[in-house]
Coordinates of C-alpha atoms in Angstrom, one line a residue:
M155 CA -18.3 -21.1 -27.9
S156 CA -17.5 -24.8 -28.6
K157 CA -18.4 -27.4 -26.0
R158 CA -14.7 -28.3 -25.7
R159 CA -13.7 -24.8 -24.8
F160 CA -16.6 -24.5 -22.4
A161 CA -15.6 -27.7 -20.7
H162 CA -12.0 -26.3 -20.3
I163 CA -13.3 -23.1 -18.7
I164 CA -15.5 -25.0 -16.3
G165 CA -12.6 -27.4 -15.4
A166 CA -10.2 -24.5 -14.8
A167 CA -12.8 -22.7 -12.7
L168 CA -13.3 -25.9 -10.6
M169 CA -9.5 -26.2 -10.1
V170 CA -9.2 -22.6 -9.0
A171 CA -12.0 -23.1 -6.5
A172 CA -10.5 -26.4 -5.2
S173 CA -7.1 -24.7 -4.9
A174 CA -8.5 -21.8 -3.0
A175 CA -10.5 -24.1 -0.6
T176 CA -7.5 -26.3 -0.1
L177 CA -5.2 -23.4 0.7
G178 CA -7.8 -22.1 3.1
F179 CA -7.9 -25.5 4.9
N180 CA -4.1 -25.7 5.0
C181 CA -3.8 -22.2 6.5
F182 CA -6.4 -23.0 9.0
T183 CA -4.6 -26.2 10.0
V184 CA -1.3 -24.5 10.4
T185 CA -2.9 -21.7 12.4
R186 CA -4.6 -24.1 14.8
I187 CA -1.3 -26.0 15.2
L188 CA 0.5 -22.8 16.2
H189 CA -2.4 -22.0 18.6
A190 CA -1.9 -25.3 20.5
R191 CA 1.9 -25.4 21.2
T192 CA 2.6 -26.4 24.7
R193 CA 5.3 -28.0 27.0
V194 CA 2.8 -29.4 29.4
P195 CA 2.6 -33.2 29.0
W196 CA -0.7 -35.1 28.5
L197 CA -1.4 -38.8 29.2
D198 CA 1.3 -40.9 27.5
E199 CA 3.9 -38.1 27.7
W200 CA 3.8 -38.5 31.5
A201 CA 4.7 -42.1 31.1
M202 CA 7.6 -41.2 28.8
I203 CA 8.9 -38.6 31.3
Q204 CA 8.7 -41.2 34.1
E205 CA 10.9 -43.5 32.0
F206 CA 13.3 -40.6 31.3
I207 CA 13.5 -40.0 35.1
L208 CA 14.3 -43.7 35.6
Y209 CA 17.1 -43.4 33.1
K210 CA 18.4 -40.2 34.8
R211 CA 18.4 -41.9 38.1
G212 CA 20.6 -44.7 36.9
S213 CA 18.4 -47.3 35.2
P214 CA 20.0 -48.8 32.0
L215 CA 18.8 -47.2 28.8
F216 CA 18.3 -50.3 26.6
P217 CA 15.6 -52.1 28.7
I218 CA 13.6 -48.8 28.8
L219 CA 13.8 -48.2 25.1
W220 CA 12.9 -51.8 24.3
S221 CA 10.0 -52.1 26.7
S222 CA 6.5 -52.5 25.2
Y223 CA 3.9 -49.8 25.7
W224 CA 0.4 -50.7 24.6
G225 CA 1.7 -53.1 22.1
H226 CA 4.4 -50.8 20.7
R227 CA 8.1 -50.9 20.9
L228 CA 8.6 -47.1 20.8
V229 CA 12.4 -47.2 20.4
I230 CA 12.7 -44.3 18.0
P231 CA 9.9 -42.2 19.6
R232 CA 11.5 -42.7 23.0
L233 CA 14.9 -41.6 21.7
V234 CA 13.4 -38.5 20.2
F235 CA 11.4 -37.7 23.3
F236 CA 14.4 -38.3 25.6
A237 CA 16.7 -36.2 23.4
N238 CA 14.1 -33.4 23.5
L239 CA 14.0 -33.5 27.3
Q240 CA 17.8 -33.7 27.6
W241 CA 18.9 -31.1 25.2
A242 CA 15.9 -28.9 24.4
S243 CA 14.3 -29.0 27.9
G244 CA 11.2 -30.6 26.6
R245 CA 10.0 -28.1 23.9
S246 CA 6.9 -28.6 21.9
L247 CA 7.4 -31.1 19.1
T248 CA 4.6 -29.9 16.9
W249 CA 7.3 -28.5 14.6
L250 CA 8.7 -32.0 14.1
T251 CA 5.3 -33.4 13.3
L252 CA 4.6 -30.7 10.7
A253 CA 8.1 -31.2 9.3
L254 CA 7.7 -34.9 8.9
Q255 CA 4.3 -34.5 7.3
S256 CA 5.8 -31.9 4.9
I257 CA 8.5 -34.3 3.9
H258 CA 5.9 -36.9 3.1
I259 CA 3.9 -34.4 1.1
A260 CA 7.1 -33.5 -0.9
L261 CA 7.8 -37.2 -1.6
L262 CA 4.2 -37.8 -2.9
C263 CA 4.4 -34.6 -5.0
T264 CA 7.7 -35.8 -6.4
L265 CA 6.2 -39.2 -7.3
S266 CA 3.3 -37.4 -8.9
W267 CA 5.5 -35.2 -11.0
V268 CA 7.6 -38.1 -12.3
L269 CA 4.6 -40.3 -13.1
I270 CA 2.0 -37.7 -14.2
G271 CA 3.6 -34.3 -14.8
A272 CA 5.4 -35.3 -18.0
R273 CA 2.2 -36.3 -19.6
S274 CA -0.4 -33.9 -18.2
R275 CA 0.4 -30.8 -16.2
T276 CA -3.3 -30.4 -15.5
L277 CA -3.6 -33.9 -13.9
F278 CA -0.4 -33.1 -11.9
A279 CA -1.9 -29.9 -10.6
V280 CA -5.0 -31.9 -9.6
S281 CA -2.8 -34.4 -7.8
V282 CA -1.0 -31.7 -5.9
I283 CA -4.4 -30.2 -4.8
V284 CA -5.5 -33.6 -3.6
I285 CA -2.3 -34.3 -1.7
L286 CA -2.2 -31.0 0.1
N287 CA -5.9 -31.1 0.9
L288 CA -5.7 -34.6 2.4
M289 CA -2.3 -34.6 4.0
L290 CA -2.9 -31.3 5.9
S291 CA -6.5 -32.1 6.7
P292 CA -7.7 -30.7 10.1
L293 CA -9.2 -34.2 10.7
Q294 CA -5.6 -35.2 11.8
M295 CA -5.4 -32.4 14.4
E296 CA -4.9 -34.8 17.3
N297 CA -1.7 -36.0 15.8
F298 CA -0.6 -32.5 14.7
V299 CA -1.0 -30.8 18.2
W300 CA -0.2 -33.7 20.6
N301 CA 3.6 -33.8 21.1
M302 CA 3.6 -37.6 21.5
Q303 CA 1.9 -38.2 18.1
F304 CA 4.9 -37.4 15.8
M305 CA 5.3 -41.1 15.6
F306 CA 2.3 -41.4 13.2
P307 CA 3.7 -39.2 10.4
L308 CA 7.2 -40.6 11.1
V309 CA 6.3 -44.2 10.3
Y310 CA 4.5 -43.3 7.1
A311 CA 7.2 -40.9 5.9
A312 CA 10.0 -43.3 6.7
S313 CA 8.3 -46.2 4.9
S314 CA 7.8 -44.0 1.8
V315 CA 11.5 -43.0 1.9
A316 CA 12.4 -46.7 2.1
F317 CA 10.4 -47.6 -1.0
L318 CA 11.6 -44.6 -3.0
C319 CA 15.2 -45.2 -2.1
L320 CA 15.0 -48.9 -3.2
S321 CA 13.6 -47.8 -6.5
L322 CA 16.6 -45.6 -7.0
S323 CA 19.2 -48.0 -5.7
R324 CA 20.0 -49.8 -9.0
D325 CA 22.4 -47.0 -10.0
N326 CA 23.5 -45.8 -6.6
Y327 CA 24.1 -48.1 -3.6
R328 CA 23.9 -45.1 -1.3
F329 CA 20.2 -45.2 -1.8
L330 CA 20.1 -48.8 -0.7
L331 CA 21.8 -47.9 2.6
L332 CA 19.4 -45.0 3.1
C333 CA 16.5 -47.5 2.3
F334 CA 17.8 -49.8 5.1
V335 CA 18.0 -46.9 7.6
A336 CA 14.5 -45.6 6.7
A337 CA 13.0 -49.1 7.0
A338 CA 14.7 -49.7 10.4
V339 CA 13.3 -46.3 11.6
A340 CA 9.8 -47.3 10.5
S341 CA 10.1 -50.7 12.2
Y342 CA 11.2 -49.3 15.5
T343 CA 8.7 -46.5 15.5
M344 CA 5.4 -48.4 15.3
P345 CA 4.5 -52.1 14.8
N346 CA 3.1 -51.6 11.3
G347 CA 6.6 -50.4 10.3
L348 CA 7.6 -54.1 10.2
L349 CA 5.4 -54.5 7.1
V350 CA 8.0 -52.5 5.1
W351 CA 10.4 -55.4 4.9
P352 CA 8.2 -58.0 3.0
L353 CA 7.1 -55.2 0.7
L354 CA 10.8 -54.3 0.0
V355 CA 11.5 -57.9 -0.8
A356 CA 8.6 -57.9 -3.3
Q357 CA 9.7 -54.6 -4.8
A358 CA 13.2 -55.9 -5.2
I359 CA 11.9 -59.0 -7.0
Y360 CA 9.7 -56.9 -9.3
L361 CA 12.6 -54.6 -10.1
K362 CA 14.9 -57.6 -10.8
L363 CA 17.6 -56.3 -8.5
K364 CA 20.6 -58.4 -7.9
R365 CA 19.9 -61.5 -5.9
R366 CA 22.3 -60.6 -3.1
V367 CA 20.4 -57.3 -2.6
T368 CA 17.0 -59.2 -2.3
I369 CA 18.6 -61.7 0.1
A370 CA 20.1 -58.9 2.2
I371 CA 16.8 -57.2 2.5
A372 CA 15.1 -60.5 3.5
L373 CA 17.7 -61.4 6.1
L374 CA 17.8 -57.9 7.6
G375 CA 14.0 -57.8 7.7
A376 CA 13.9 -61.2 9.4
A377 CA 16.5 -60.0 12.0
L378 CA 14.5 -56.9 12.8
L379 CA 11.3 -58.9 13.1
A380 CA 13.0 -61.4 15.4
S381 CA 14.4 -58.7 17.6
Y382 CA 11.0 -57.0 17.7
C383 CA 9.2 -60.2 18.8
W384 CA 11.8 -61.0 21.5
H385 CA 9.8 -61.0 24.8
Y386 CA 7.0 -59.1 23.0
P387 CA 3.7 -59.2 24.9
I388 CA 0.7 -59.2 22.5
P389 CA -2.0 -57.0 23.9
P390 CA -5.5 -58.6 24.0
L391 CA -7.1 -56.0 21.7
G392 CA -8.7 -56.1 18.3
L393 CA -9.8 -58.9 16.0
G394 CA -6.4 -60.5 15.7
I395 CA -4.8 -62.1 12.7
F396 CA -6.6 -65.4 13.2
G397 CA -9.8 -63.6 13.8
M398 CA -9.5 -61.8 10.5
L399 CA -8.9 -65.1 8.7
R400 CA -11.8 -66.7 10.6
Y401 CA -14.2 -63.8 9.9
P402 CA -13.0 -62.4 6.5
V403 CA -16.3 -60.5 5.8
D404 CA -16.1 -58.7 9.2
A405 CA -12.4 -58.0 8.6
A406 CA -13.1 -56.5 5.1
M407 CA -15.9 -54.4 6.5
L408 CA -13.7 -53.1 9.3
V409 CA -11.0 -52.1 6.9
G410 CA -13.7 -50.3 4.9
L411 CA -15.0 -48.7 8.1
L412 CA -11.5 -47.4 8.9
L413 CA -10.3 -46.2 5.5
G414 CA -13.8 -44.8 4.7
A415 CA -14.0 -42.9 8.0
A416 CA -14.6 -39.6 6.3
L417 CA -17.6 -41.1 4.5
N418 CA -19.2 -42.7 7.5
S419 CA -20.9 -39.5 8.6
I420 CA -23.1 -39.9 5.4
S421 CA -23.9 -43.6 6.0
L422 CA -21.8 -46.4 7.6
R423 CA -22.9 -49.0 5.0
L424 CA -22.5 -46.6 2.1
G425 CA -19.0 -45.5 3.3
V426 CA -17.9 -49.2 3.7
A427 CA -19.3 -50.2 0.3
V428 CA -17.8 -47.2 -1.5
T429 CA -14.4 -47.8 0.1
I430 CA -14.4 -51.5 -0.9
L431 CA -15.3 -50.6 -4.5
A432 CA -12.5 -48.0 -4.5
L433 CA -10.1 -50.7 -3.2
A434 CA -11.2 -53.1 -5.9
G435 CA -10.7 -50.5 -8.6
A436 CA -7.2 -49.7 -7.1
V437 CA -6.2 -53.4 -7.4
Y438 CA -7.2 -53.5 -11.0
M439 CA -5.4 -50.2 -11.9
G440 CA -2.3 -51.1 -9.9
A441 CA -2.1 -54.6 -11.6
S442 CA -2.5 -53.0 -15.0
A443 CA 0.1 -50.4 -14.4
L444 CA 2.7 -52.8 -13.0
R445 CA 2.2 -55.3 -15.9
D446 CA 3.3 -52.5 -18.3
R447 CA 7.1 -52.5 -17.7
S448 CA 7.7 -49.0 -18.9
L449 CA 10.6 -46.7 -18.2
Q450 CA 8.8 -45.6 -15.1
Q451 CA 8.6 -49.1 -13.5
S452 CA 10.9 -48.1 -10.7
W453 CA 8.7 -45.2 -9.7
L454 CA 5.6 -47.2 -10.1
S455 CA 7.0 -49.9 -7.9
A456 CA 7.5 -47.3 -5.1
L457 CA 4.0 -45.9 -5.5
A458 CA 2.5 -49.4 -5.4
A459 CA 4.5 -50.3 -2.3
I460 CA 3.4 -47.1 -0.6
V461 CA -0.3 -47.8 -1.3
V462 CA 0.0 -51.5 -0.3
F463 CA 1.9 -50.6 2.9
L464 CA -0.8 -48.1 3.9
F465 CA -3.5 -50.6 3.2
L466 CA -1.8 -53.3 5.3
S467 CA -1.3 -50.7 8.0
A468 CA -5.1 -50.3 8.1
A469 CA -5.5 -54.1 8.2
S470 CA -3.0 -54.2 11.1
I471 CA -5.1 -51.7 13.0
V472 CA -8.1 -53.9 12.5
A473 CA -6.1 -56.9 13.8
G474 CA -4.7 -55.0 16.8
R475 CA -7.4 -52.5 17.8
L476 CA -10.8 -53.0 16.1
T477 CA -13.6 -55.6 16.7
P478 CA -16.9 -56.4 14.9
Q479 CA -18.6 -54.5 17.7
W480 CA -17.4 -51.3 16.0
L481 CA -19.7 -52.2 13.1
V482 CA -22.7 -52.9 15.4
D483 CA -22.2 -49.7 17.4
N484 CA -21.3 -47.5 14.4
T485 CA -18.2 -46.4 16.4
T486 CA -16.5 -43.2 15.4
V487 CA -13.0 -43.8 14.1
P488 CA -10.5 -42.1 16.5
S489 CA -8.9 -39.1 15.0
R490 CA -5.4 -40.4 15.5
Y491 CA -6.0 -42.8 12.6
Y492 CA -6.7 -40.1 10.1
T493 CA -3.0 -39.6 9.3
L494 CA -3.0 -43.1 7.9
I495 CA -6.4 -42.7 6.2
Q496 CA -5.5 -39.4 4.5
S497 CA -2.1 -40.7 3.5
F498 CA -3.7 -43.7 1.9
W499 CA -6.1 -41.7 -0.2
A500 CA -3.5 -39.2 -1.2
A501 CA -1.1 -41.9 -2.4
L502 CA -4.0 -43.7 -4.2
S503 CA -5.0 -40.5 -6.0
I504 CA -1.6 -40.6 -7.7
L505 CA -2.3 -44.1 -9.0
V506 CA -5.7 -43.1 -10.2
L507 CA -4.5 -40.0 -12.0
Y508 CA -1.6 -41.9 -13.5
T509 CA -4.0 -44.5 -14.9
F510 CA -6.1 -41.8 -16.5
S511 CA -3.0 -40.0 -17.9
Q512 CA -2.0 -43.2 -19.7
T513 CA -5.1 -44.3 -21.4
R514 CA -8.7 -43.3 -21.8
R515 CA -10.9 -44.9 -19.2
S516 CA -14.7 -45.2 -18.9
L517 CA -16.7 -42.2 -17.8
V518 CA -18.2 -44.3 -15.1
L519 CA -14.9 -45.0 -13.5
A520 CA -13.8 -41.4 -13.8
G521 CA -17.1 -40.2 -12.3
F522 CA -16.8 -42.6 -9.4
Y523 CA -13.4 -41.6 -8.3
S524 CA -14.1 -37.9 -9.0
A525 CA -17.2 -38.0 -6.7
L526 CA -15.3 -40.0 -4.1
Y527 CA -12.4 -37.6 -3.8
L528 CA -14.7 -34.6 -3.8
C529 CA -16.5 -36.1 -0.8
L530 CA -13.2 -36.9 0.9
M531 CA -11.9 -33.4 0.4
F532 CA -14.8 -31.1 0.7
F533 CA -17.9 -32.8 2.0
H534 CA -17.3 -32.2 5.7
P535 CA -15.9 -28.7 6.3
R536 CA -17.9 -28.4 9.6
M537 CA -16.4 -31.7 10.9
Q538 CA -12.9 -30.5 10.0
K539 CA -13.5 -27.1 11.7
I540 CA -14.8 -28.8 14.9
A541 CA -11.9 -31.3 15.0
A542 CA -9.3 -28.5 14.5
E543 CA -10.8 -26.1 17.1
D544 CA -11.6 -28.8 19.7
W545 CA -8.2 -30.5 19.6
S546 CA -6.1 -27.3 19.5
D547 CA -8.2 -25.7 22.3
F548 CA -7.9 -28.9 24.3
I549 CA -4.1 -28.9 24.1
R550 CA -4.1 -25.2 24.8
G551 CA -6.2 -26.1 27.8
T552 CA -3.5 -28.5 29.1
D553 CA -1.2 -25.5 28.8
A554 CA -3.5 -23.4 30.9
V555 CA -3.8 -26.2 33.6
G556 CA -0.1 -26.3 33.6
A557 CA -0.2 -23.0 35.5
A558 CA -1.6 -25.0 38.4
L559 CA 1.5 -27.2 38.4
I560 CA 3.7 -24.1 38.3
V561 CA 2.1 -22.3 41.2
D562 CA 1.3 -25.6 43.0
A563 CA -2.4 -25.2 43.0
P564 CA -4.2 -28.4 44.0
D565 CA -6.9 -28.4 41.3
E566 CA -7.2 -32.2 41.2
K567 CA -10.4 -32.1 39.0
L568 CA -8.5 -30.6 36.1
L569 CA -5.0 -32.0 36.9
S570 CA -6.3 -35.5 36.7
V571 CA -7.2 -34.9 33.0
L572 CA -3.5 -34.4 32.4
W573 CA -2.5 -37.6 34.3
P574 CA -4.8 -39.4 36.7
L575 CA -2.1 -40.9 39.0
K576 CA -1.5 -38.2 41.5
P577 CA 1.6 -39.5 43.4
Q578 CA 3.4 -40.2 40.1
R579 CA 2.4 -36.8 38.7
E580 CA 3.7 -35.0 41.8
D581 CA 7.0 -36.9 41.6
I582 CA 7.4 -36.0 37.9
V583 CA 6.5 -32.3 38.6
A584 CA 9.1 -32.2 41.4
F585 CA 11.7 -33.6 39.0
L586 CA 10.8 -31.1 36.2
R587 CA 10.9 -28.2 38.7
Q588 CA 14.3 -29.2 40.0
E589 CA 15.8 -29.9 36.5
H590 CA 14.0 -26.9 34.8
R591 CA 12.6 -29.0 32.1
A592 CA 9.3 -29.1 30.1
F593 CA 6.9 -26.4 31.3
M594 CA 9.2 -25.6 34.2
A595 CA 11.7 -24.3 31.7
E596 CA 9.2 -21.7 30.3
P597 CA 9.7 -18.1 31.2
R598 CA 6.3 -18.0 33.0
A599 CA 7.6 -20.6 35.5
A600 CA 9.9 -17.8 36.9
W601 CA 7.1 -15.2 37.2
P602 CA 5.6 -16.2 40.6
G603 CA 7.2 -14.3 43.5
R604 CA 8.8 -11.6 41.4
H605 CA 7.6 -8.0 41.1
V606 CA 5.7 -7.1 38.0
S607 CA 7.8 -4.1 37.3
E608 CA 10.9 -6.3 37.2
L609 CA 9.4 -8.5 34.6
F610 CA 7.8 -6.2 32.0
P611 CA 7.3 -2.5 31.4
P612 CA 3.8 -1.1 31.2
A613 CA 2.0 -0.4 27.9
G614 CA -0.1 2.7 27.2
P615 CA -3.2 3.3 29.2
D616 CA -6.6 1.9 28.1
R617 CA -4.8 -0.6 25.8
C618 CA -6.7 -3.6 27.2
I619 CA -10.1 -4.5 28.5
G620 CA -11.5 -7.5 30.4
G621 CA -12.1 -8.7 33.9
V622 CA -12.4 -11.6 36.3
E623 CA -15.7 -13.5 36.0
R624 CA -15.3 -16.4 38.4
T625 CA -13.1 -17.3 41.4
L626 CA -13.2 -20.9 42.7
P627 CA -11.3 -21.7 46.0
L628 CA -9.4 -24.9 45.9
M629 CA -9.3 -27.2 48.9
D630 CA -5.8 -27.7 50.2
S631 CA -4.3 -28.7 53.6
A632 CA -1.2 -26.6 53.1
A633 CA -0.8 -23.2 54.8
A634 CA -1.2 -21.3 51.5
S635 CA -4.5 -21.0 49.8
S636 CA -5.2 -21.5 46.0
W637 CA -7.9 -20.4 43.6
R638 CA -8.8 -21.2 40.1
I639 CA -9.9 -18.0 38.3
E640 CA -11.5 -17.4 34.9
G641 CA -12.2 -14.2 33.0
W642 CA -11.8 -12.5 29.7
A643 CA -9.3 -10.1 28.2
W644 CA -8.9 -8.2 24.9
D645 CA -6.2 -6.1 23.4
T646 CA -8.1 -3.2 21.8
S647 CA -5.2 -1.9 19.7
A648 CA -4.2 -5.2 18.2
N649 CA -7.9 -6.4 18.2
R650 CA -7.1 -9.8 19.5
G651 CA -7.1 -11.8 22.7
L652 CA -4.1 -12.2 25.1
D653 CA -2.1 -15.4 25.4
Y654 CA -0.6 -14.9 28.9
L655 CA -1.7 -13.0 31.9
L656 CA -0.2 -12.3 35.3
I657 CA -2.1 -11.9 38.6
A658 CA -0.4 -9.7 41.3
E659 CA -1.2 -8.8 44.9
P660 CA -1.3 -5.1 46.0
A661 CA 2.5 -4.8 46.5
G662 CA 3.0 -5.9 42.9
L663 CA 4.3 -9.4 43.5
V664 CA 3.1 -12.0 41.0
V665 CA 1.0 -14.6 42.8
G666 CA -0.7 -16.3 39.8
I667 CA -0.5 -16.8 36.1
A668 CA -3.2 -17.5 33.4
R669 CA -3.5 -18.7 29.8
G670 CA -5.8 -16.9 27.4
G671 CA -7.0 -17.2 23.8
F672 CA -10.0 -19.6 24.4
R673 CA -13.4 -19.6 22.9
H674 CA -16.3 -18.2 25.0
R675 CA -17.0 -20.5 27.9
Y676 CA -15.4 -23.5 26.3
F677 CA -12.3 -25.3 27.5
P678 CA -12.6 -28.7 25.8
G679 CA -12.1 -31.3 28.4
F680 CA -11.8 -28.7 31.1
F681 CA -15.3 -27.7 32.1
T682 CA -16.1 -24.3 33.5
D683 CA -19.8 -25.0 34.3
I684 CA -20.9 -21.5 33.3
P685 CA -23.6 -21.7 30.6
V686 CA -24.0 -18.0 29.7
V687 CA -21.5 -15.7 28.0
P688 CA -21.9 -12.1 29.3
A689 CA -23.1 -9.7 26.7
N690 CA -20.4 -7.2 27.3
H691 CA -17.7 -9.3 25.6
M692 CA -19.8 -11.6 23.4
R693 CA -18.3 -9.8 20.3
F694 CA -14.7 -10.6 21.3
P695 CA -13.8 -14.1 20.0
A696 CA -11.2 -16.2 21.8
S697 CA -11.0 -13.8 24.7
E698 CA -11.4 -16.2 27.6
W699 CA -8.6 -17.1 30.0
L700 CA -8.0 -19.6 32.7
G701 CA -5.5 -19.3 35.5
Y702 CA -4.4 -20.0 39.1
V703 CA -3.4 -18.0 42.1
R704 CA -1.6 -19.3 45.3
Q705 CA -0.8 -17.0 48.3
P706 CA -1.0 -17.3 52.1
V707 CA -4.0 -15.1 52.5
K708 CA -6.3 -13.8 49.8
S709 CA -5.8 -10.2 48.9
P710 CA -7.1 -7.9 46.1
W711 CA -5.6 -8.9 42.8
T712 CA -4.5 -6.9 39.7
V713 CA -4.7 -8.8 36.5
Y714 CA -2.2 -7.9 33.8
G715 CA -2.1 -9.0 30.2
L716 CA 1.1 -9.8 28.4
M717 CA 1.0 -8.2 25.0
P718 CA 2.4 -10.5 22.3
H719 CA 5.7 -9.6 20.6
M720 CA 6.0 -6.5 22.7
D721 CA 7.0 -7.8 26.2
R722 CA 4.8 -5.2 27.7
I723 CA 1.9 -5.5 30.1
C724 CA -1.5 -3.8 30.3
I725 CA -3.9 -3.8 33.2
I726 CA -7.0 -5.9 32.7
E727 CA -8.7 -5.5 36.1
E728 CA -7.6 -4.0 39.4
E729 CA -9.7 -5.1 42.4
S730 CA -10.3 -2.4 45.0
K731 CA -8.8 -2.9 48.5

């Protein structure tokens, strides 16, 4: 066998292995996203609902939309959030986040096909593997499962649409209009969206578009920037623009710290150094590609604009959120920034592979980027698994604690995790209950006070096993008493845990509800203080549940499990009288 053929076989085997691993990661990501869907708000969502209440009570809409929130003018996110509350009763928005990320993936794959696919199907396949691996990485799970975070994939997808549409606008002015709309959406989604406009001007100059088009882009961008800065309070966070100019070395290292976050677990200095070297190589390759005014210059200009926009977005985070103390303390990069980080490396991979598809480059450069992307994609499976499970279980935990809001159980220890301002939280819950929105529009909100037999028919006997493991009385001055209860439940026929459970008193009236599907003794952010998992159900993964009961006087309870996709219930435990 010749060396060339042997190398082809090894390369094909590596691609198959990388494809299988990537698809495994992608399936795991989607599974954990579906695991975490909830209508129960967490942190910033409560503030958005409070603003929606102000609007419903007569406050004018424009000042609410235009108000600054932690340095952001969340005009588009607020409109989406308000529309979801108004017309969809506050459903989970994880579908929107996943849809936006999928659109961005499709755009990058299209760019890769145009720039790389015609010359090398093998390199195109490699680019698709890299894009899917990074863009659906579980490291982004915070943004994937938290309803409020759809703004992160929105600003990056909208900016990419703007650059691509401008590259296609020479022959069709409809694309120019779509470019303006996408750029405006990016600008009013997050502050870094404003960076789209100067890059669009540069792209128009590079493409030698008509002068009136370039002037229109510049004037429109200036108008949006002026409107954004009108009465804009700058939050005292981060290094700041002048701080970056004053301390350029710290600024460069912080950008390296941010973009190289996935490498920092190896070594902070190594991660920063490798990232800066990769950026230097990207500048060289990008400049070389743009100097060659080939037939693909329009597509190359869009790719270059996307990469530069993502880099400048990282720099804006350094200016607005990071300080040199992050380098001293070796601070872990928050997971909400990983959508930017993974999008940057995915877009840069297209440029790298395009360069190698055009001309032969040194083996040193090829080896450097190959090793870099292998580390970015496959070096930290344990970290990806932990991030995915912890964030999805945490958001599912907020859904479980939402049962306390439904039955009005005063579990302030856990409710404060959702939103620490109790008076404001109670006012919001009262509004949601009255208007039947968010979690108060779920079917489970109508279960308390109804007879079990009216809600669901029984399943066959001995279908489920489980029990109550802990009952914690909750202090309350009201006449009724409340308890937080924990246990485990397992559907023996389906061989899986149960998502929802009902707790009934002896007459069959529902007095409590619970949420299941948690790992043994672990509700991230919602501590149960029980260190040992009983041996009788150690072998049943994700079988734990957390719930709440409220009734005038405690009575024996019967716990029922709601069987998924069957709308039938099975008995988990029946206390003796």
